[in-house]
XYZ file of N, CA and C in Angstrom:
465
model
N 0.853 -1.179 0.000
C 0.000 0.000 0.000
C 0.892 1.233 0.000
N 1.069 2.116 -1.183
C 1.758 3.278 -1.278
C 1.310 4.711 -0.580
N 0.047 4.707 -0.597
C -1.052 5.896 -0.556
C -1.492 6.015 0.430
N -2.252 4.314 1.200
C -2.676 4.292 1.667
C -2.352 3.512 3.266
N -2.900 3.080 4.276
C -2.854 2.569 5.014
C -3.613 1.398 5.853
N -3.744 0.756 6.277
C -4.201 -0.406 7.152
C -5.178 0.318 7.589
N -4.781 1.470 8.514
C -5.473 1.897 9.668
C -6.773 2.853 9.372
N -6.519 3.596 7.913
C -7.524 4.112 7.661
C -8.723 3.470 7.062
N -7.982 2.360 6.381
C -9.029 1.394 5.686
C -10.035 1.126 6.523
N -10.001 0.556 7.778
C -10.894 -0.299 8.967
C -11.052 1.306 9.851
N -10.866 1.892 10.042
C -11.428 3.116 10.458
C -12.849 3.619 10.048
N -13.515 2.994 10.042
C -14.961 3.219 9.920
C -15.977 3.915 11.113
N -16.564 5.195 10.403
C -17.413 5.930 11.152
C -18.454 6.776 10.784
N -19.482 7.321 11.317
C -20.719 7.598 11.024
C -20.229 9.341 10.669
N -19.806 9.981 9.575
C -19.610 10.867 9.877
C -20.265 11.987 10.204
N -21.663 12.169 10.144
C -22.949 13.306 10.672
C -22.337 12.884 12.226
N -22.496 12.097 12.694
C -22.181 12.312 14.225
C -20.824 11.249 14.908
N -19.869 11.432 14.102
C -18.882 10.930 14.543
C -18.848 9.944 15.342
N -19.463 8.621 15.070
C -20.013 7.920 16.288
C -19.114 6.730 15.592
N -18.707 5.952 16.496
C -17.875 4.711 15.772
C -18.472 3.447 17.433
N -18.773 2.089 16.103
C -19.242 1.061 17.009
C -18.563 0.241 17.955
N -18.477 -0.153 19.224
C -17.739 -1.158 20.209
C -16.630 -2.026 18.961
N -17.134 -2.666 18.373
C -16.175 -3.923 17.304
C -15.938 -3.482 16.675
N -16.194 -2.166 16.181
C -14.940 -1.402 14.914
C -13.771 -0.641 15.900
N -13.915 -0.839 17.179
C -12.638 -0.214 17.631
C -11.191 -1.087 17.720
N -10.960 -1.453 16.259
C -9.675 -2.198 16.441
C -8.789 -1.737 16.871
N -7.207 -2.869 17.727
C -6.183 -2.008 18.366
C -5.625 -1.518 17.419
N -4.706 -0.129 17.224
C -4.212 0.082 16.643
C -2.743 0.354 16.869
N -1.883 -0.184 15.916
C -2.476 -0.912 14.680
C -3.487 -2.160 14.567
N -3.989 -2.381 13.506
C -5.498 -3.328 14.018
C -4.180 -4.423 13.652
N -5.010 -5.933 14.578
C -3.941 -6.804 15.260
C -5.217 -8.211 14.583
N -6.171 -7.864 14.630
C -7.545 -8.585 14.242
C -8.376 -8.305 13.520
N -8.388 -8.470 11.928
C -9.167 -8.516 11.174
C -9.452 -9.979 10.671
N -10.813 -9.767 10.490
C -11.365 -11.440 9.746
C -10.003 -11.789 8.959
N -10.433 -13.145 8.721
C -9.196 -14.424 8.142
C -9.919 -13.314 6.217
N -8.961 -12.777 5.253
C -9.426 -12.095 4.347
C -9.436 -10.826 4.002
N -9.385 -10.112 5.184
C -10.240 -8.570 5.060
C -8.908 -8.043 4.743
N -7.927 -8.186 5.059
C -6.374 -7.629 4.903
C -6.123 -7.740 3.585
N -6.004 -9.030 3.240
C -5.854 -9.241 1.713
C -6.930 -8.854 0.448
N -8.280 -8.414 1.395
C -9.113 -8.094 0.092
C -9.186 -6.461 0.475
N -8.668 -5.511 1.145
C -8.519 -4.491 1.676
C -7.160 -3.659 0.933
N -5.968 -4.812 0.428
C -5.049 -4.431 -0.102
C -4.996 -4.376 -1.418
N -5.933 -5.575 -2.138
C -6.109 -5.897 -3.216
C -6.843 -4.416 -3.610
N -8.098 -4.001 -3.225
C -8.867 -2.602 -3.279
C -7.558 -1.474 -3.476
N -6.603 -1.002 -2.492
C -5.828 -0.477 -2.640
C -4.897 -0.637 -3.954
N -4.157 -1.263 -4.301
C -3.194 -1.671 -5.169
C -3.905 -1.860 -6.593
N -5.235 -1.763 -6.629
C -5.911 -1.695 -8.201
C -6.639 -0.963 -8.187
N -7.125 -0.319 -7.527
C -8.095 1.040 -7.367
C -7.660 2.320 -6.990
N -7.599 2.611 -5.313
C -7.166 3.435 -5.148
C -6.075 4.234 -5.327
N -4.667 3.434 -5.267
C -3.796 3.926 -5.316
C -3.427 4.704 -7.071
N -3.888 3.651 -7.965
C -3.640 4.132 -9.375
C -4.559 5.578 -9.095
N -5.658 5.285 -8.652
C -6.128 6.877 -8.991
C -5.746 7.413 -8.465
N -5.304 7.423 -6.770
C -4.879 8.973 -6.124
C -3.711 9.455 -7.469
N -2.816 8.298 -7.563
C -1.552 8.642 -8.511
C -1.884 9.487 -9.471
N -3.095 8.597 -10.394
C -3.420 10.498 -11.947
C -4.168 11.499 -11.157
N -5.193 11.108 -10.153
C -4.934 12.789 -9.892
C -4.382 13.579 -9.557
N -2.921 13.104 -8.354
C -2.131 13.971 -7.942
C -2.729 14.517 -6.706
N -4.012 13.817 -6.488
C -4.781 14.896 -5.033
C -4.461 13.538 -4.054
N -4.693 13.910 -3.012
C -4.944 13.216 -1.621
C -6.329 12.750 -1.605
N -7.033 11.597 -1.338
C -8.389 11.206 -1.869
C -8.538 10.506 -0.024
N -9.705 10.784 0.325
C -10.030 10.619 2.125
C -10.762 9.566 1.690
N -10.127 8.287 2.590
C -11.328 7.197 3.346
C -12.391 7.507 4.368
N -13.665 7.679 3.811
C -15.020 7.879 4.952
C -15.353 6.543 5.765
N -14.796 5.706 4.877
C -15.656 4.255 5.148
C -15.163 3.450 4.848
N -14.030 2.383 5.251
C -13.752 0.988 4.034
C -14.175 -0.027 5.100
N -13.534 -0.847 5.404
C -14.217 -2.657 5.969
C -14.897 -2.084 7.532
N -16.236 -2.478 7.499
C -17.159 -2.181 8.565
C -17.453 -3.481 9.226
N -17.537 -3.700 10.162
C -17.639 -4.965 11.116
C -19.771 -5.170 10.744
N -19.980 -6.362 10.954
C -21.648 -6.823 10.679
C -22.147 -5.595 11.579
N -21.859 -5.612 12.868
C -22.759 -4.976 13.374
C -23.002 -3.139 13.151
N -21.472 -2.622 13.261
C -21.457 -1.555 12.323
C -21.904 -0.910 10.657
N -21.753 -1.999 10.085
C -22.557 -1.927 8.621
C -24.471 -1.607 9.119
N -24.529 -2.091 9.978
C -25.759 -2.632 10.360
C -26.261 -1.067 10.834
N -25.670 -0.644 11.896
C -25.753 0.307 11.931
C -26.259 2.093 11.173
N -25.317 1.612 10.081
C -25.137 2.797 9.588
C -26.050 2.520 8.181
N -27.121 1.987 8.180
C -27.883 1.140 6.920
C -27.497 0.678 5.730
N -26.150 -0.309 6.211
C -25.593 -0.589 5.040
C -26.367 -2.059 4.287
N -26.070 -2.245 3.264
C -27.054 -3.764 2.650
C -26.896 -4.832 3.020
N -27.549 -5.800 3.360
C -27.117 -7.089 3.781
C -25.662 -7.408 2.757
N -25.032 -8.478 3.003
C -23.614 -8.527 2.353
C -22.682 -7.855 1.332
N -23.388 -6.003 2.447
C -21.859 -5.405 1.513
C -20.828 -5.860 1.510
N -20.046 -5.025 0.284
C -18.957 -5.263 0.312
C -17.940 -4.705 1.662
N -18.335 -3.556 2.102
C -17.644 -3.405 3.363
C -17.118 -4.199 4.328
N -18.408 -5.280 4.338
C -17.973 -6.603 5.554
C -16.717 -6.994 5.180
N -16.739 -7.560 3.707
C -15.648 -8.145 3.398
C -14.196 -7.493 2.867
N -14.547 -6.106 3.281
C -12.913 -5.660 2.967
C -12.839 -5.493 1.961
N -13.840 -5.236 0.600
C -14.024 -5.065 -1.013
C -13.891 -3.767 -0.994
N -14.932 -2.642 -0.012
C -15.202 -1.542 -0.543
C -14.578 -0.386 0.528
N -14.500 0.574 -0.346
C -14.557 2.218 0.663
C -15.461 3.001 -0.500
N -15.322 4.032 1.185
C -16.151 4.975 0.583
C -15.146 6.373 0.547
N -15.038 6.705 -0.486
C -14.101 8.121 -0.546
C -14.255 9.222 -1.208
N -13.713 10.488 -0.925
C -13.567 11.853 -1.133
C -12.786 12.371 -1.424
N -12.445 13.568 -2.032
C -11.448 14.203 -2.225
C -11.395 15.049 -0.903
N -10.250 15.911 -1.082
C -10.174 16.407 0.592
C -10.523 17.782 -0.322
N -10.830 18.427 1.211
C -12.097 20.114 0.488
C -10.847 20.823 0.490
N -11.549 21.631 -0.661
C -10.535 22.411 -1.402
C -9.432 22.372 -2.778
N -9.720 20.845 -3.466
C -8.392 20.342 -4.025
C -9.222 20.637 -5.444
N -9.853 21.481 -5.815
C -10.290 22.173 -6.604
C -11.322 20.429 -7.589
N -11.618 19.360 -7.115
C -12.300 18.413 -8.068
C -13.325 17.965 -7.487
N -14.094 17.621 -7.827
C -15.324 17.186 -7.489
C -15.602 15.892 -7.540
N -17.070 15.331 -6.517
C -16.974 13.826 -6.871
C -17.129 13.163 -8.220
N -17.505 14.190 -9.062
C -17.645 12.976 -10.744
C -16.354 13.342 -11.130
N -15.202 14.127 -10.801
C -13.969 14.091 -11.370
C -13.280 12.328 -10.766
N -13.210 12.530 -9.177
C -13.234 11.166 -8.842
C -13.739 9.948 -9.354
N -15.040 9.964 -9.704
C -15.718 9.052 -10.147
C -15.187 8.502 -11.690
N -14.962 9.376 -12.281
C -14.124 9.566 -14.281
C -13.161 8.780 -13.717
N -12.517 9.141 -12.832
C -10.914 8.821 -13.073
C -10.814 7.442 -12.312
N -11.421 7.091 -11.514
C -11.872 5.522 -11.260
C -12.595 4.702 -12.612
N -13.178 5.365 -13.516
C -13.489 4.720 -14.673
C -12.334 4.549 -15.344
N -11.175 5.289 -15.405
C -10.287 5.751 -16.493
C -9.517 4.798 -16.035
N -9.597 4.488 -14.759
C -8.399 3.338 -14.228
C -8.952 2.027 -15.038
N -10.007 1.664 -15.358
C -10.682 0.707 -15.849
C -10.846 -1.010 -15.004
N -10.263 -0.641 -13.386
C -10.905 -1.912 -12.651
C -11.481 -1.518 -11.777
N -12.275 -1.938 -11.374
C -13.141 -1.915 -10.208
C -14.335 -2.770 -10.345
N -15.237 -2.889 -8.994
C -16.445 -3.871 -9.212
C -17.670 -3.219 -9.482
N -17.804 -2.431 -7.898
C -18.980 -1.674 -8.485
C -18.798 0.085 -7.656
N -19.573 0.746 -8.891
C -18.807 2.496 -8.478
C -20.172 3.154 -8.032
N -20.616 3.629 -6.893
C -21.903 4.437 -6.485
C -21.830 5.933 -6.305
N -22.007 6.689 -6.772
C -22.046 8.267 -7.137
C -23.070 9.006 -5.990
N -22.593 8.944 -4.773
C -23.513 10.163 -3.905
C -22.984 11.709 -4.060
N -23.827 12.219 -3.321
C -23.510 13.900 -3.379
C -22.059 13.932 -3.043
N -22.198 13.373 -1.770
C -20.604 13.720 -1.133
C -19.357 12.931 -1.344
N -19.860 12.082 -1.813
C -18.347 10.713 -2.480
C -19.229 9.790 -3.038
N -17.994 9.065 -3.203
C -18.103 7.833 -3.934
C -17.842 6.585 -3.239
N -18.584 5.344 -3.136
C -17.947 4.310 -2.571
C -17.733 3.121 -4.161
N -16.780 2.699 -4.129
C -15.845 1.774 -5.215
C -15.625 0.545 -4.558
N -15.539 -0.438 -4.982
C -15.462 -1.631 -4.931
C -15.006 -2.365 -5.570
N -13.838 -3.955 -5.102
C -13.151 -4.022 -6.118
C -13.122 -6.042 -5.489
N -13.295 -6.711 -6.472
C -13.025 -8.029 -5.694
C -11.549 -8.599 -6.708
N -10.902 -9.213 -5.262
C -9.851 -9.721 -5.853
C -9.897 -11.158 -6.328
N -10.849 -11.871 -5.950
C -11.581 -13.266 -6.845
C -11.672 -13.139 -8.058
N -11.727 -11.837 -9.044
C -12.084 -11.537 -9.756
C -13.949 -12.087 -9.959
N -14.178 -11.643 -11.420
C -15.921 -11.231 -11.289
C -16.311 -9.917 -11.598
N -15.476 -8.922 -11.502
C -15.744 -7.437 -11.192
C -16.532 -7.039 -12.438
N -17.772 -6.627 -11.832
C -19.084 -6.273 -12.365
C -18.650 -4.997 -13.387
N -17.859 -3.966 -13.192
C -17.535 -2.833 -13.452
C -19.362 -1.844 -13.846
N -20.182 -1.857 -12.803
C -21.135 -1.569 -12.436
C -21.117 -0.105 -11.973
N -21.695 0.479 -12.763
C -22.249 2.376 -12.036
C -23.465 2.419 -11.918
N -23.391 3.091 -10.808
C -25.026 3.498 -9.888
C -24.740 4.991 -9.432
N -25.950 5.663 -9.521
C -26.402 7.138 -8.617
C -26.919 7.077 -7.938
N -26.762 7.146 -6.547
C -28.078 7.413 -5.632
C -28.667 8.456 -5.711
N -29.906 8.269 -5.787
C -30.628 9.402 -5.872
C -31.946 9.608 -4.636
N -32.532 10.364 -4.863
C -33.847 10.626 -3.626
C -34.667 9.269 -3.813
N -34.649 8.650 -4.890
C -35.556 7.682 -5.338
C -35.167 6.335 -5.535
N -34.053 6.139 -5.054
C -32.915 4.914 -5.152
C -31.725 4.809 -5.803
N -31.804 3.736 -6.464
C -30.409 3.670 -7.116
C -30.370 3.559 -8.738
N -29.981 4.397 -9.377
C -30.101 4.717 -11.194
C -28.773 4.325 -11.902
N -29.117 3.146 -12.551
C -28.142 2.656 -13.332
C -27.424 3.645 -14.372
N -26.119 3.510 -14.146
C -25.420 4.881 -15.582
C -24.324 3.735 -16.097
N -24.098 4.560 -16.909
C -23.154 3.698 -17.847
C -22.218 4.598 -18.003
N -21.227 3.996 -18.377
C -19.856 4.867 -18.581
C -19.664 6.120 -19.280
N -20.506 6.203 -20.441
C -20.332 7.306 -21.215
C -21.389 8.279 -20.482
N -22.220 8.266 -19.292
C -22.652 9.074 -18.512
C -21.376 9.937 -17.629
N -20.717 9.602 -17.490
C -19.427 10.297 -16.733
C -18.693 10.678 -17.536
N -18.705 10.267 -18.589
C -17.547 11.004 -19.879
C -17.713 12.682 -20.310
């Protein structure tokens, strides 16, 4: 991991109220992650994230990557996200770095791996399985659910 780190990956928290759950408080450095979550946490890094922080040149913030069951649970995540398993984060650019989330979002297309890419107001969460399979799947959330886009929607 060039970019990134262990510790931010599993750092998972509610950010409207900064609230983080009993079993996401791993020691840190975390000493106990599921038999997986390390290796599918790095795999995410090393084909996703890191190529993109690299073309943009910006610093790109983890909101969210591997969430423990009961924390996913919490924060209304879907029955078997990818979070559980150390597939996904959720990320941002840091404020101020003059790009926005569909600049993020392009340039995770432009990398051309990932599993599946979800477009909220405030970030993006990306997903990436190292089993391979990768859906290379875009979604918007919107007020009304979730709206399938296709690539040349971000172009």
């Amino acid at each position: 991991m060039r970019w990134f780190n262990k510790n931010e990956l599993i750092r998972c928290y509610r950010q409207d109220k900064a609230q983080r759950c009993k079993e996401c408080r791993l020691p840190q450095p975390a000493t106990r992650l599921p038999n997986g979550i390390e290796e599918s946490l790095a795999a995410l890094v090393v084909n996703v994230l890191d190529p993109v922080r690299e073309k943009l040149g910006r610093s790109i913030v983890v909101n969210s990557g591997f969430r423990c069951p009961v924390h996913n649970r919490m924060v209304g995540g879907a029955t078997g996200s990818q979070h559980v398993k150390g597939e996904a984060a959720d990320v941002t650019l840091v404020q101020g770095s003059g790009c926005r989330v569909q600049d993020l979002a392009k340039a995770i297309v432009a990398n051309g791996t990932w599993d599946q890419l979800i477009l909220y107001p405030t970030f993006v969460h990306v997903s990436y399985k190292r089993g391979g399979g990768n859906r290379r799947e875009i979604l918007r959330k919107t007020s009304g659910g979730y709206v399938k886009m296709s690539i040349n929607d971000l172009k």
